[in-house]
PDB file of C-alpha atoms in Angstrom:
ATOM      1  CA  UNK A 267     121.530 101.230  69.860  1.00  0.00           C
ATOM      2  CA  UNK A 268     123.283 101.717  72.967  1.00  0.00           C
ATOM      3  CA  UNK A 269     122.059 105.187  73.659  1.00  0.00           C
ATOM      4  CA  UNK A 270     118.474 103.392  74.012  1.00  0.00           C
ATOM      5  CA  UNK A 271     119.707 102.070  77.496  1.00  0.00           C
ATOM      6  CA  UNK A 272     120.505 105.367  78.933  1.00  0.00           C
ATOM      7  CA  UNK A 273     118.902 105.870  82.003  1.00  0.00           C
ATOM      8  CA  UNK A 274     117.261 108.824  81.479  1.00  0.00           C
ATOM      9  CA  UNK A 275     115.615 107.116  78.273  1.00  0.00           C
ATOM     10  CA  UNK A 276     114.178 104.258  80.361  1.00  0.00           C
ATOM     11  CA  UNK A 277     113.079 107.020  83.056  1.00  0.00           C
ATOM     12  CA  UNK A 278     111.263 108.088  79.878  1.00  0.00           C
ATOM     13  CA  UNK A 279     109.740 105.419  78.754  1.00  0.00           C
ATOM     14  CA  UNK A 280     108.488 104.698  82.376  1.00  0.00           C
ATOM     15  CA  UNK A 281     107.130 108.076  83.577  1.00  0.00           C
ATOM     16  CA  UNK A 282     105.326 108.185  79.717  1.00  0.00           C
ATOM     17  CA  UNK A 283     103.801 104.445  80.899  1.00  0.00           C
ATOM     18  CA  UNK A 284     103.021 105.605  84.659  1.00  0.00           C
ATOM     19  CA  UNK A 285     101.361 108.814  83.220  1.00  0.00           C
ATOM     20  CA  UNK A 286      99.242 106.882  80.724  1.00  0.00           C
ATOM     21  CA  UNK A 287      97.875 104.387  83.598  1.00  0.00           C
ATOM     22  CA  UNK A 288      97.563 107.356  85.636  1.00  0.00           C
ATOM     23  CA  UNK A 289      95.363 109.196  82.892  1.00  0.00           C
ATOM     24  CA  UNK A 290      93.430 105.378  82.596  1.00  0.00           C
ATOM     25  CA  UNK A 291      92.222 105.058  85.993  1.00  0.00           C
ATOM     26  CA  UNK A 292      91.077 108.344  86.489  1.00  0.00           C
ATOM     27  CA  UNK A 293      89.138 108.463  83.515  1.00  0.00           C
ATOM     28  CA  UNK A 294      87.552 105.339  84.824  1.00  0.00           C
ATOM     29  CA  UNK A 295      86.681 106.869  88.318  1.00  0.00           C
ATOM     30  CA  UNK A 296      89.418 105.640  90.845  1.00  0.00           C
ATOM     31  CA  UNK A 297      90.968 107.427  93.365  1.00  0.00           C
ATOM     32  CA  UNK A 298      93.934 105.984  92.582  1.00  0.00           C
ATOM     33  CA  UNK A 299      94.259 107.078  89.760  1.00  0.00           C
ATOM     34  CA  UNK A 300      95.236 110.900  91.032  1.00  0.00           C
ATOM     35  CA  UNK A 301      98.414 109.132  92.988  1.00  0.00           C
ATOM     36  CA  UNK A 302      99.650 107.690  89.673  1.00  0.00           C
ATOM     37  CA  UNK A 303      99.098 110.839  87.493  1.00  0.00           C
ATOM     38  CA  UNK A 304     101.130 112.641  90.473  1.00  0.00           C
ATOM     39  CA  UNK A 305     103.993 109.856  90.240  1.00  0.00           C
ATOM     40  CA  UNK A 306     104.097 110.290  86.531  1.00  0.00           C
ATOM     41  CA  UNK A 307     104.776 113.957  86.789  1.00  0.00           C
ATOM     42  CA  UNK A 308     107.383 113.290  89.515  1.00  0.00           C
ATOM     43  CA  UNK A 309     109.062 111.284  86.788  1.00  0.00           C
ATOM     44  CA  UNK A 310     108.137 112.978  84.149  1.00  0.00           C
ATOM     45  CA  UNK A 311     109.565 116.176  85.714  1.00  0.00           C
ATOM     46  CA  UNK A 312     112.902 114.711  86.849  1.00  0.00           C
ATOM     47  CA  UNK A 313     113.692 113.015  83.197  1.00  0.00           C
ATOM     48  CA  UNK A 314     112.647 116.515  81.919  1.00  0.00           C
ATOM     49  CA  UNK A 315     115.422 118.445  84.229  1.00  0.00           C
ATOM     50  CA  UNK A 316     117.700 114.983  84.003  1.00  0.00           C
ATOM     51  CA  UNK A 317     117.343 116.081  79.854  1.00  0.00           C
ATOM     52  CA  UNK A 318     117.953 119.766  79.292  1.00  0.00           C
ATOM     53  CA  UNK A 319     121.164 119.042  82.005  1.00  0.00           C
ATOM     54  CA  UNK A 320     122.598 116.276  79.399  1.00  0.00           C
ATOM     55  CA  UNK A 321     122.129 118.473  76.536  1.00  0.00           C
ATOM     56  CA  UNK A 322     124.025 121.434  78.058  1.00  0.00           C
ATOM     57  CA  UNK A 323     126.503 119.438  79.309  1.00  0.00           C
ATOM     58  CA  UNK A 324     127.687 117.986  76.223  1.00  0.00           C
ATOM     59  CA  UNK A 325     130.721 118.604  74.713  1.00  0.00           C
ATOM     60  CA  UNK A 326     130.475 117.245  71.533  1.00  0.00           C
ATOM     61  CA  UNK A 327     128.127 119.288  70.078  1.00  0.00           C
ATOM     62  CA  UNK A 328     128.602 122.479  68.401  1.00  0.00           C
ATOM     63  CA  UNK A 329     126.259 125.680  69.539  1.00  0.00           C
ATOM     64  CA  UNK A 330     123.570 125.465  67.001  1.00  0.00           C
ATOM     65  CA  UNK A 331     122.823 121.736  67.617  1.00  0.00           C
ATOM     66  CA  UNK A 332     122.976 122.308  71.567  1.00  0.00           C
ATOM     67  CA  UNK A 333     120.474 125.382  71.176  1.00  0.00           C
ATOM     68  CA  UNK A 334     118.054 123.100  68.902  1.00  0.00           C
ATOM     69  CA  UNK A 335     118.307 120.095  70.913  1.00  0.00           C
ATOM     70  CA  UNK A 336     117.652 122.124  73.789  1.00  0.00           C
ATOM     71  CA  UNK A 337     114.690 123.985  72.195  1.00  0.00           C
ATOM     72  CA  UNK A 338     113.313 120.629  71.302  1.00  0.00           C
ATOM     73  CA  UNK A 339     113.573 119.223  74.812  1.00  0.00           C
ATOM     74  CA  UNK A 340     112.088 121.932  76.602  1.00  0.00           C
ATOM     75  CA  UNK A 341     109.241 122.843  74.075  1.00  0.00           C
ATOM     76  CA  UNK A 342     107.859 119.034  74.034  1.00  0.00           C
ATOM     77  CA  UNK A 343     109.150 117.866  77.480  1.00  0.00           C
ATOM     78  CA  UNK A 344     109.100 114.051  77.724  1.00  0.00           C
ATOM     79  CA  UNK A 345     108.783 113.058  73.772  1.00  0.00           C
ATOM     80  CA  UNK A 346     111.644 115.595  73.325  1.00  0.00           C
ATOM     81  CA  UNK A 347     114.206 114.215  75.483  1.00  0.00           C
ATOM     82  CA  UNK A 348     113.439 110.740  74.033  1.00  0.00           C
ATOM     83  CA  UNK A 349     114.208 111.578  70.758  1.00  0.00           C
ATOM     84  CA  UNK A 350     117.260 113.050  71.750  1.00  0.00           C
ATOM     85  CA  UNK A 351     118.438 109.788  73.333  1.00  0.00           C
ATOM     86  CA  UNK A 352     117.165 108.147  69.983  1.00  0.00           C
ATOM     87  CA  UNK A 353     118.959 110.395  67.635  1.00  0.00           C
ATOM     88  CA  UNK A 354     122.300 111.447  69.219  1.00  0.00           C
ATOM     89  CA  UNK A 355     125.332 108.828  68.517  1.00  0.00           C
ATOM     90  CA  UNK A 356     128.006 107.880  70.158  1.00  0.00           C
ATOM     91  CA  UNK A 357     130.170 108.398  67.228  1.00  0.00           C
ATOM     92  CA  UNK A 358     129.749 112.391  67.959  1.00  0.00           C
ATOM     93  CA  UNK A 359     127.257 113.348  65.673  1.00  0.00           C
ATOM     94  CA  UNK A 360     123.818 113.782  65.671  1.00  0.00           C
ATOM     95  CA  UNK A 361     121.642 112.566  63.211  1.00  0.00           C
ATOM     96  CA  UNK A 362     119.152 115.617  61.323  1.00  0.00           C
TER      97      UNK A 362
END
């Protein structure tokens, strides 16, 4: 699936990996720990903008699917976007 290797998916995927390590070591009591959750948000936040941009910016999807994509992005931020990346084909449809 070439829509796997968009960037904003592998921004995902990190930031979701950064956050988790984050939540790790400050569960465990390190001080580092606060840095990383802080860097994961940073990510986190700029896939989440990087996300609802792509999905109004398309142009191969009709209203309805825009509005639900969107809705889906913004209501479950990081997950969201990375199903949308999953899901949406190159062939211009999107798969329901």
């Amino acid at each position: 699936m070439k829509n796997l290797r968009h960037p904003n998916f592998i921004l995902a995927i990190i930031s979701a990996i950064v956050l988790f390590l984050g939540i790790g070591t400050r569960a465990n009591g390190y001080q580092a720990g606060d840095y990383i959750l802080i860097a994961g948000t940073l990510l986190a936040g700029i896939h989440w903008i990087w996300a609802i941009v792509d999905v109004i910016s398309r142009h191969d999807m009709r209203p309805y699917q825009k509005r639900f994509w969107l809705i889906v992005v913004v209501a479950v931020p990081v997950f969201g976007a990375m199903v949308f990346y999953g899901l949406h084909q190159e062939s211009d449809k999107i798969v329901t």
